XYZ file of C-alpha atoms in Angstrom:
653
model
C 85.936 142.311 146.052
C 84.632 139.018 144.717
C 84.820 135.598 146.341
C 86.061 132.561 144.408
C 83.972 129.376 144.652
C 85.052 125.941 143.436
C 82.872 123.798 141.152
C 82.695 120.018 140.655
C 83.751 119.983 136.991
C 82.754 116.371 136.427
C 79.141 116.944 137.395
C 77.486 117.240 133.973
C 74.024 117.381 135.518
C 74.774 121.012 136.336
C 74.092 121.716 132.646
C 70.435 121.546 133.737
C 71.095 124.376 136.197
C 73.073 126.634 133.874
C 72.342 126.050 130.193
C 68.721 125.180 129.584
C 66.498 127.831 131.210
C 65.571 131.392 130.284
C 66.784 134.070 132.702
C 63.356 135.703 132.917
C 61.171 133.406 135.020
C 59.239 133.756 138.311
C 61.452 134.176 141.395
C 60.283 130.817 142.756
C 61.165 128.915 139.555
C 64.435 127.006 139.109
C 65.794 123.655 137.981
C 67.137 122.774 141.431
C 64.461 120.131 141.974
C 64.992 118.626 138.527
C 68.730 118.445 139.299
C 68.018 116.688 142.617
C 65.693 114.135 141.019
C 68.236 113.294 138.323
C 71.093 113.120 140.856
C 69.139 110.657 143.036
C 67.712 108.506 140.232
C 69.925 105.596 141.328
C 67.974 105.274 144.567
C 64.531 106.097 143.144
C 61.863 103.439 142.776
C 58.195 102.949 142.023
C 56.152 105.904 140.827
C 58.959 108.441 141.309
C 61.319 106.435 139.086
C 58.609 105.962 136.458
C 57.994 109.725 136.309
C 61.683 110.672 136.123
C 62.383 107.973 133.520
C 59.452 109.057 131.358
C 59.471 112.859 131.617
C 63.206 113.521 131.983
C 65.366 110.620 130.803
C 63.111 109.545 127.935
C 62.927 105.916 129.028
C 59.909 103.621 129.200
C 57.996 105.344 126.383
C 55.606 103.313 124.215
C 57.127 105.052 121.161
C 60.073 107.343 120.428
C 59.619 111.046 121.181
C 61.337 112.730 118.232
C 60.690 116.293 119.373
C 58.950 118.343 122.048
C 57.040 121.634 122.061
C 58.559 124.300 124.314
C 56.439 126.357 126.691
C 56.478 129.676 124.843
C 55.686 132.818 126.785
C 56.111 136.544 126.282
C 57.428 139.186 128.654
C 57.812 142.918 128.194
C 61.026 143.974 126.464
C 60.174 147.635 127.018
C 57.035 149.770 127.152
C 56.198 148.983 123.498
C 57.743 145.602 122.646
C 57.591 142.007 123.846
C 60.203 139.258 123.989
C 59.148 135.648 123.358
C 61.018 133.086 125.447
C 61.090 129.296 125.437
C 61.124 126.851 128.354
C 62.236 123.481 127.009
C 60.621 120.170 127.957
C 62.642 118.204 130.574
C 63.288 115.560 127.884
C 64.946 118.171 125.665
C 66.875 119.650 128.576
C 68.258 116.201 129.361
C 69.232 115.769 125.713
C 71.173 119.041 125.871
C 72.966 117.780 128.995
C 74.018 114.647 127.087
C 75.186 116.772 124.151
C 77.386 118.929 126.383
C 78.833 115.855 128.050
C 79.781 114.394 124.674
C 80.992 117.523 122.904
C 82.262 120.007 125.522
C 85.721 120.234 123.932
C 84.376 120.688 120.387
C 82.052 123.448 121.621
C 85.119 125.240 122.999
C 87.054 124.636 119.769
C 84.369 126.128 117.526
C 83.902 129.087 119.874
C 87.574 130.056 119.558
C 87.747 130.773 115.820
C 87.059 134.509 115.753
C 89.256 137.397 116.939
C 86.164 139.630 117.077
C 83.970 137.978 119.721
C 83.879 139.658 123.125
C 81.676 137.017 124.759
C 82.442 133.330 124.202
C 83.181 130.185 126.245
C 86.868 129.412 126.749
C 86.997 126.405 129.106
C 84.806 124.261 131.330
C 84.218 126.237 134.518
C 86.129 125.038 137.565
C 85.182 128.012 139.712
C 83.051 131.124 139.736
C 83.091 134.436 141.526
C 80.279 135.732 143.684
C 79.721 139.375 144.535
C 80.910 140.391 147.965
C 77.664 142.343 148.362
C 75.849 138.987 148.473
C 78.389 137.485 150.864
C 77.785 140.405 153.211
C 74.046 139.797 153.465
C 74.152 136.067 154.178
C 72.974 136.933 157.689
C 69.533 137.643 156.205
C 69.202 134.255 154.532
C 66.997 131.728 156.267
C 69.160 128.653 155.765
C 72.814 129.304 156.564
C 73.625 125.578 156.320
C 72.705 125.579 152.631
C 75.535 127.979 151.896
C 78.166 125.438 152.909
C 76.477 122.532 151.156
C 76.548 121.229 147.607
C 73.956 123.894 146.751
C 76.602 126.559 147.112
C 78.929 124.954 144.619
C 76.570 123.460 142.085
C 73.254 125.259 142.028
C 74.772 128.738 142.187
C 77.062 128.057 139.230
C 76.336 130.814 136.704
C 77.384 128.824 133.618
C 78.824 125.468 132.584
C 81.719 127.207 130.812
C 83.907 130.052 131.970
C 83.762 132.913 129.485
C 86.216 135.180 127.746
C 85.228 138.822 127.448
C 82.362 140.697 129.046
C 79.198 139.338 130.625
C 77.392 142.648 130.037
C 77.754 144.956 127.064
C 78.139 148.097 129.169
C 81.341 146.610 130.611
C 82.853 146.626 127.113
C 82.073 150.339 126.760
C 83.840 150.940 130.088
C 86.831 148.748 129.234
C 90.452 149.505 128.400
C 89.900 147.776 125.032
C 87.195 150.294 124.093
C 89.431 153.133 125.292
C 92.295 151.845 123.088
C 90.041 151.432 120.053
C 88.883 155.030 120.356
C 92.517 156.169 120.380
C 93.249 154.152 117.225
C 90.108 154.672 115.123
C 88.048 157.776 114.382
C 84.740 156.177 113.270
C 82.354 153.736 114.967
C 79.525 152.065 113.034
C 77.074 149.661 114.648
C 75.435 146.676 112.970
C 72.420 144.863 114.404
C 71.151 141.527 113.089
C 67.418 141.571 112.454
C 65.434 139.109 114.615
C 68.569 137.030 115.013
C 67.460 133.960 116.994
C 64.095 133.812 115.225
C 65.870 133.834 111.847
C 68.660 131.312 112.407
C 68.337 128.333 110.079
C 69.497 125.409 112.212
C 71.073 123.493 109.311
C 73.374 126.475 108.725
C 75.474 125.347 111.695
C 76.890 122.675 109.386
C 77.786 125.413 106.899
C 79.745 127.210 109.602
C 81.543 124.177 111.000
C 82.408 122.821 107.563
C 82.291 124.189 104.069
C 78.711 124.578 102.812
C 79.331 122.577 99.631
C 80.961 119.746 101.619
C 77.957 119.595 103.937
C 75.451 119.429 101.093
C 77.466 116.714 99.359
C 77.625 114.656 102.551
C 74.142 115.237 103.920
C 73.691 111.547 104.761
C 76.683 111.500 107.098
C 75.377 111.247 110.661
C 76.788 111.717 114.149
C 78.746 114.851 113.322
C 79.008 117.605 115.891
C 77.019 120.114 113.832
C 74.260 117.671 112.938
C 73.964 116.502 116.540
C 73.731 120.087 117.804
C 71.206 120.887 115.067
C 69.062 117.864 116.013
C 69.366 118.570 119.745
C 68.204 122.180 119.346
C 65.368 121.107 117.032
C 64.326 118.362 119.462
C 63.323 121.052 121.937
C 61.688 123.275 119.311
C 59.091 121.048 117.630
C 61.619 120.023 114.934
C 61.653 123.578 113.543
C 64.601 124.403 111.291
C 63.780 128.127 111.108
C 64.572 129.797 114.415
C 66.046 128.518 117.673
C 64.551 128.742 121.187
C 65.190 132.109 122.829
C 66.298 132.005 126.457
C 68.505 128.944 127.030
C 72.261 129.533 127.228
C 72.675 126.581 124.839
C 70.927 128.598 122.119
C 73.384 131.454 122.587
C 76.268 129.018 122.195
C 74.644 127.657 119.021
C 74.450 131.227 117.698
C 78.014 131.998 118.853
C 79.455 129.119 116.814
C 77.553 130.380 113.776
C 78.716 133.969 114.233
C 82.324 132.933 114.820
C 82.361 131.644 111.232
C 80.536 134.748 109.960
C 83.253 136.883 111.602
C 85.990 134.755 110.055
C 84.521 134.874 106.549
C 83.942 138.626 106.703
C 87.601 139.187 107.677
C 88.730 136.867 104.835
C 86.631 138.800 102.280
C 88.197 142.054 103.487
C 91.631 140.866 102.379
C 92.412 144.252 100.814
C 92.286 145.745 104.325
C 94.146 144.704 107.433
C 92.164 143.700 110.528
C 93.698 145.614 113.422
C 95.134 148.407 111.268
C 92.472 149.699 108.863
C 89.551 148.437 110.885
C 88.512 146.257 113.795
C 85.104 144.976 114.732
C 83.950 143.599 118.041
C 80.871 141.379 118.298
C 78.736 140.810 121.380
C 76.351 137.942 120.484
C 74.605 139.534 117.449
C 75.622 143.172 118.008
C 78.594 144.212 115.868
C 80.696 147.329 116.525
C 82.885 148.388 113.592
C 85.840 150.670 114.365
C 87.507 152.177 111.283
C 89.924 154.841 110.083
C 87.252 156.517 107.939
C 83.537 156.420 107.164
C 84.336 154.857 103.776
C 86.191 151.958 105.429
C 83.471 151.520 108.055
C 80.776 151.411 105.362
C 82.744 148.872 103.331
C 83.201 146.601 106.353
C 79.478 146.946 107.128
C 78.528 145.947 103.552
C 80.822 142.909 103.547
C 79.599 141.718 106.965
C 75.967 142.178 105.882
C 76.692 140.216 102.712
C 78.167 137.295 104.674
C 75.084 137.366 106.914
C 72.874 136.885 103.843
C 74.757 133.698 102.934
C 73.563 132.335 106.302
C 69.972 133.529 105.744
C 70.458 136.389 108.207
C 70.026 140.121 107.596
C 71.388 143.379 108.968
C 68.774 145.726 110.395
C 69.652 148.972 108.604
C 67.147 150.948 110.709
C 69.199 150.240 113.830
C 72.584 151.032 112.294
C 74.385 154.208 113.334
C 77.716 155.882 112.615
C 79.462 158.326 114.933
C 82.777 160.162 114.890
C 85.012 160.470 117.920
C 84.216 160.934 120.760
C 82.428 157.568 120.846
C 79.615 158.567 123.149
C 76.058 157.619 122.219
C 73.007 159.388 123.603
C 72.312 156.434 125.882
C 75.929 156.262 127.098
C 75.873 159.957 127.956
C 72.498 159.578 129.635
C 73.684 156.660 131.802
C 76.899 158.494 132.692
C 75.110 161.680 133.765
C 72.340 159.764 135.586
C 75.014 157.835 137.492
C 76.678 161.057 138.633
C 73.356 162.541 139.776
C 72.456 159.316 141.616
C 75.787 159.105 143.420
C 75.464 162.770 144.433
C 71.912 162.156 145.692
C 72.852 159.064 147.713
C 75.875 160.750 149.283
C 73.571 163.404 150.794
C 72.119 160.921 153.286
C 74.484 157.906 153.261
C 78.074 157.652 154.552
C 80.556 154.829 153.799
C 82.627 154.415 156.987
C 84.146 151.154 155.739
C 84.216 149.214 152.488
C 80.973 147.326 151.919
C 78.939 149.202 154.535
C 76.850 152.368 154.665
C 75.415 154.340 157.549
C 72.630 156.925 157.346
C 73.082 160.648 157.924
C 70.384 162.789 159.487
C 67.618 163.611 156.968
C 65.627 166.785 157.638
C 63.191 166.666 154.711
C 62.676 163.252 153.138
C 60.225 164.473 150.501
C 62.418 167.418 149.452
C 65.390 165.074 149.036
C 63.394 162.519 147.041
C 61.654 165.081 144.833
C 64.843 166.937 143.925
C 66.452 163.684 142.765
C 63.461 162.519 140.728
C 63.166 165.989 139.151
C 66.845 165.849 138.157
C 66.382 162.466 136.425
C 63.192 163.697 134.782
C 65.004 166.785 133.433
C 67.901 164.650 132.212
C 65.608 162.312 130.259
C 63.690 165.247 128.819
C 66.861 167.058 127.701
C 68.011 163.895 125.883
C 64.569 163.060 124.433
C 64.801 159.723 126.219
C 62.251 157.661 128.113
C 62.636 156.322 131.642
C 63.153 152.893 130.020
C 66.665 154.027 129.077
C 67.885 154.633 132.639
C 65.487 153.172 135.226
C 66.917 149.637 135.339
C 70.474 150.964 135.686
C 69.450 153.355 138.470
C 67.599 150.596 140.308
C 70.803 148.522 140.217
C 72.726 151.387 141.801
C 70.110 151.883 144.537
C 69.794 148.122 145.172
C 73.561 147.817 145.700
C 73.444 150.693 148.207
C 70.643 148.935 150.084
C 72.811 145.804 150.390
C 75.532 147.953 151.948
C 73.099 149.767 154.242
C 71.801 146.523 155.780
C 75.329 145.123 156.140
C 75.589 146.226 159.775
C 75.307 144.569 163.159
C 73.094 146.988 165.086
C 72.785 145.166 168.398
C 71.231 147.447 171.044
C 70.808 150.214 168.504
C 69.928 153.613 170.026
C 66.612 155.298 169.253
C 68.028 158.217 167.252
C 70.124 155.806 165.123
C 67.025 153.707 164.390
C 65.252 156.938 163.414
C 68.044 157.772 160.959
C 67.784 154.308 159.402
C 64.020 154.694 159.073
C 64.417 158.027 157.267
C 67.053 156.633 154.885
C 64.902 153.580 154.145
C 61.871 155.823 153.487
C 63.814 157.787 150.873
C 65.309 154.702 149.200
C 61.954 152.908 149.074
C 60.211 155.957 147.570
C 62.845 156.202 144.844
C 62.715 152.461 144.134
C 58.936 152.466 143.773
C 59.026 155.513 141.500
C 61.686 154.040 139.196
C 59.872 150.719 139.023
C 56.475 152.320 138.411
C 57.690 154.331 135.403
C 59.697 151.504 133.792
C 58.840 148.002 135.069
C 60.715 145.044 133.602
C 61.385 141.453 134.600
C 65.100 142.098 135.124
C 64.350 145.116 137.310
C 61.796 143.070 139.293
C 64.632 140.900 140.656
C 66.560 143.934 141.953
C 63.334 145.436 143.276
C 62.362 142.209 145.056
C 65.836 141.766 146.550
C 65.659 145.292 147.977
C 62.193 144.809 149.493
C 63.096 141.503 151.152
C 66.382 142.832 152.537
C 64.751 145.967 153.952
C 62.018 143.881 155.597
C 64.412 141.336 157.146
C 66.838 144.061 158.250
C 64.094 146.023 160.009
C 62.749 142.867 161.687
C 66.215 142.044 163.002
C 67.690 145.449 163.833
C 64.975 148.125 163.938
C 62.412 146.873 166.495
C 60.964 150.362 166.984
C 60.149 150.763 163.289
C 59.773 147.233 161.908
C 55.956 147.409 161.761
C 56.044 150.864 160.185
C 58.459 149.708 157.478
C 56.543 146.516 156.657
C 53.317 148.544 156.469
C 54.979 151.092 154.185
C 56.274 148.342 151.878
C 52.855 146.713 151.752
C 51.021 150.006 151.150
C 53.303 151.075 148.304
C 53.301 147.615 146.719
C 49.526 147.181 146.929
C 49.022 150.706 145.516
C 51.378 149.877 142.646
C 49.482 146.652 141.937
C 46.075 148.340 142.245
C 47.145 150.900 139.656
C 48.069 148.063 137.321
C 44.655 146.467 137.757
C 43.121 149.515 136.091
C 45.410 149.340 133.058
C 45.140 147.014 130.064
C 47.904 144.402 130.124
C 48.849 143.156 126.679
C 45.230 142.297 125.936
C 45.100 139.835 123.053
C 48.876 139.147 123.135
C 49.192 135.356 123.071
C 51.256 133.826 125.854
C 51.926 137.081 127.722
C 52.902 136.512 131.368
C 52.874 139.564 133.618
C 56.140 138.536 135.266
C 57.255 142.017 136.263
C 54.272 142.227 138.630
C 53.955 138.535 139.442
C 57.450 138.745 140.951
C 56.495 141.739 143.096
C 53.511 139.789 144.435
C 55.813 136.875 145.306
C 58.289 139.213 147.029
C 55.714 140.904 149.280
C 54.453 137.475 150.423
C 57.565 137.767 152.584
C 55.702 140.331 154.723
C 53.606 137.541 156.227
C 49.946 136.661 156.703
C 49.081 140.093 158.179
C 49.850 141.811 154.886
C 47.975 139.761 152.305
C 46.685 141.330 149.109
C 42.914 141.529 148.554
C 41.510 138.735 146.397
C 40.283 141.329 143.908
C 43.820 142.503 143.162
C 45.114 138.997 142.496
C 42.072 138.119 140.428
C 42.137 141.238 138.245
C 45.889 141.306 137.727
C 46.585 137.655 136.970
C 43.353 135.721 136.439
C 40.278 137.551 135.155
C 39.142 136.063 131.861
C 42.633 135.123 130.722
C 43.903 131.685 129.867
C 45.946 130.785 132.936
C 49.473 129.782 132.005
C 51.827 127.494 133.911
C 53.816 130.360 135.463
C 50.667 132.144 136.616
C 49.131 128.997 138.103
C 52.158 128.008 140.204
C 52.958 131.595 141.260
C 49.399 132.298 142.396
C 49.228 128.977 144.264
C 52.527 129.804 145.964
C 51.108 133.139 147.103
C 47.611 132.089 148.247
C 48.683 128.726 149.752
C 45.819 127.416 151.895
C 44.551 130.799 153.158
C 40.772 130.774 153.630
C 40.270 134.215 152.109
C 41.520 132.930 148.739
C 39.159 129.940 148.415
C 37.482 131.333 145.295
C 40.793 132.058 143.582
C 42.205 128.656 144.506
C 39.097 127.046 143.013
C 39.605 128.935 139.719
C 43.277 128.007 139.566
C 42.677 124.317 140.290
C 39.817 124.224 137.792
C 42.131 125.637 135.119
C 44.934 123.184 136.013
C 42.546 120.223 136.048
C 41.203 121.235 132.660
C 44.713 121.524 131.257
C 45.755 118.126 132.600
C 42.510 116.437 131.620
C 44.136 115.111 128.456
C 47.697 113.905 128.988
C 48.095 112.179 125.649
C 50.724 114.770 124.621
C 52.526 115.208 127.953
C 55.705 113.646 126.569
C 55.823 116.508 124.056
C 53.935 119.396 125.682
C 56.340 121.279 127.970
C 53.707 123.349 129.737
C 51.709 120.256 130.703
C 54.835 118.417 131.856
C 55.922 121.235 134.192
C 52.388 121.784 135.452
C 52.024 118.106 136.338
C 55.405 117.844 138.070
C 54.910 120.969 140.198
C 51.305 120.243 141.145
C 52.128 116.681 142.203
C 54.513 118.077 144.832
C 52.229 120.988 145.797
C 50.721 120.585 149.294
C 47.772 122.826 148.349
C 46.432 120.461 145.663
C 44.033 117.698 146.799
C 45.322 114.128 146.647
C 42.233 113.103 144.658
C 43.465 115.247 141.752
C 46.984 113.874 142.060
C 45.740 110.266 142.029
C 43.784 110.854 138.814
C 46.813 112.476 137.145
C 49.091 109.590 138.139
C 46.678 107.038 136.682
C 46.424 109.126 133.520
C 50.182 109.275 132.930
C 50.477 105.521 133.487
C 47.836 105.076 130.783
C 49.817 107.310 128.408
C 52.935 105.240 129.100
C 50.890 102.056 128.583
C 52.040 100.716 131.936
C 50.143 98.641 134.473
C 48.260 100.960 136.806
C 49.882 101.411 140.233
C 47.941 100.016 143.174
C 46.128 102.332 145.574
C 48.712 101.405 148.199
C 51.545 102.479 145.852
C 49.759 105.747 145.059
C 49.121 106.491 148.721
C 52.737 105.735 149.620
C 53.925 108.081 146.851
C 51.533 110.872 147.854
C 52.652 110.584 151.482
C 56.199 111.656 150.574
C 55.889 113.554 147.274
C 55.567 116.953 148.982
C 58.884 116.433 150.783
C 60.675 116.974 147.477
C 60.042 119.454 144.701
C 60.544 120.051 141.010
C 60.698 123.600 139.644
C 58.906 125.201 142.608
C 59.904 124.518 146.208
C 56.551 124.806 147.973
C 57.862 124.196 151.473
C 60.165 126.979 152.564
C 62.028 128.463 149.631
C 64.272 131.371 150.584
C 63.622 133.985 147.941
C 66.967 135.654 148.668
C 68.798 132.507 147.565
C 66.669 132.407 144.425
C 67.379 136.062 143.696
C 71.123 135.616 144.191
C 71.098 132.857 141.583
C 69.167 135.134 139.228
C 71.820 137.826 139.550
C 74.638 135.345 138.959
C 72.931 134.007 135.843
C 71.956 137.371 134.390
C 71.414 137.012 130.671
C 73.686 138.680 128.155
């Protein structure tokens, strides 16, 4: 069951929550603070108003800021590849908000042109559905009041638009539509667009919205939808025309409009065949699935679609194309299906479901035997299919994480000793499996499920398992610290520019939940995230969040502050440089940064803005209250479970 939540449709500031950020960021990072500052700008004054005006709204600048440079960072895509993501400057995020407010209906119009898309916006969202598994674990959230406040209805909104189709590709493969297509067509050919977002030529949006020749003949015409969208996207990407920022939802909508026209033109060129009879193709962002009556027809459709792509300066990746006859079951699909069966069988051996949404543990006689037999079965399955753990680990972690939510969804007041023992045994097995799956195939997406599970297990044991709470927290800490120690001894993308070790940074943030008695050694933090590397914005704020003002981390805090001070020593480009802008905003509200540093930074930004320097009294008054609010990182008492729920709602497609 899912719960329906209403949304304030007229609140366009929520674009900043839903459309402008990458999915893969540290757990503690969000735009909630930016949203709050913009929402309260009418009552802001003094230094706060100057900062919001300058760094968000684009007002009070000595000269026009025509474009900004995004904070580019890389995360692991899999064990061999990286994905480069872009965090846009607040100025560019605000510009996107204004674009949506002006053109929401035209966005919907241009996203409704293709019969082939299986993921596109259909209307402005007026509600959204939340998973009942999250509703059931609200008892473990620190701030129950927040759930009934505006936060529940604005900041949890997964997207500005409500979408037609499927939010995850695997749901298409499990759908009735896919089942019907397999009945009708005997051949399935896949088409993948090579380096899609990196290759999109921004001016080509005009070619898709209007005829290419018309656009070129009327290039001086301004204020059109396509040109405005083109300029807005380029504003956040250093005016680049080749490639669009990867990560923001707005970029996917830009691409969707482009591909809607590519779909339409391909169907028009295939006029000798009938769409729906001779062939059908379904497109999920830039992945195209061609269903046809024969291999000849499928190949012809592929060639025509690839040819239309070329007219938009895009190219099909022939190396990733495949053709299969019925039954339409790829190696990965079969692998996921069989792994799911084995996992359900394994979990049913020690977990019962007495009622919907809850699980209770059975008696476990040999925890290690149970765990080992399951891991061996997954190992054998991967080996038999010549597949790596990367193919199944994230899916399996999702299955286990959902079971953990159900296991902790119990009120165990005055729980008997033997029942607590059964829970301890079940938790031991689940934790062992989680750590194994994460160790063999870590990823940023999996780190959110992993972190959710760890926090829930810890809070559940603290609340309901008094006999074993210390044992469980010690087990979590021991396994996590061992996992992190092992990573210290491995090379981590040495020489890869902009790499952020988010899959482990998030684990560090999650185990901070265990409290001051389970703090990681300084050496682990230093080797894993600092060392001789250039400290990036995400690493600086995440490490500061973890170490806080603990005495044992004085040396690390000194390194981090030295790096931040060096980075903010020259603020001449802060109106363009996204990384500097976010670093300044978060460190100003950070209680672990000395006020002397903050005062210098404030004076520096006033110099950049060519404004009269604030008085010492004004600075002191600002510094006295600045830590009460926050920007991207809530330093005071952020509930990581709330943050993780938002991550799951906003999962990228």
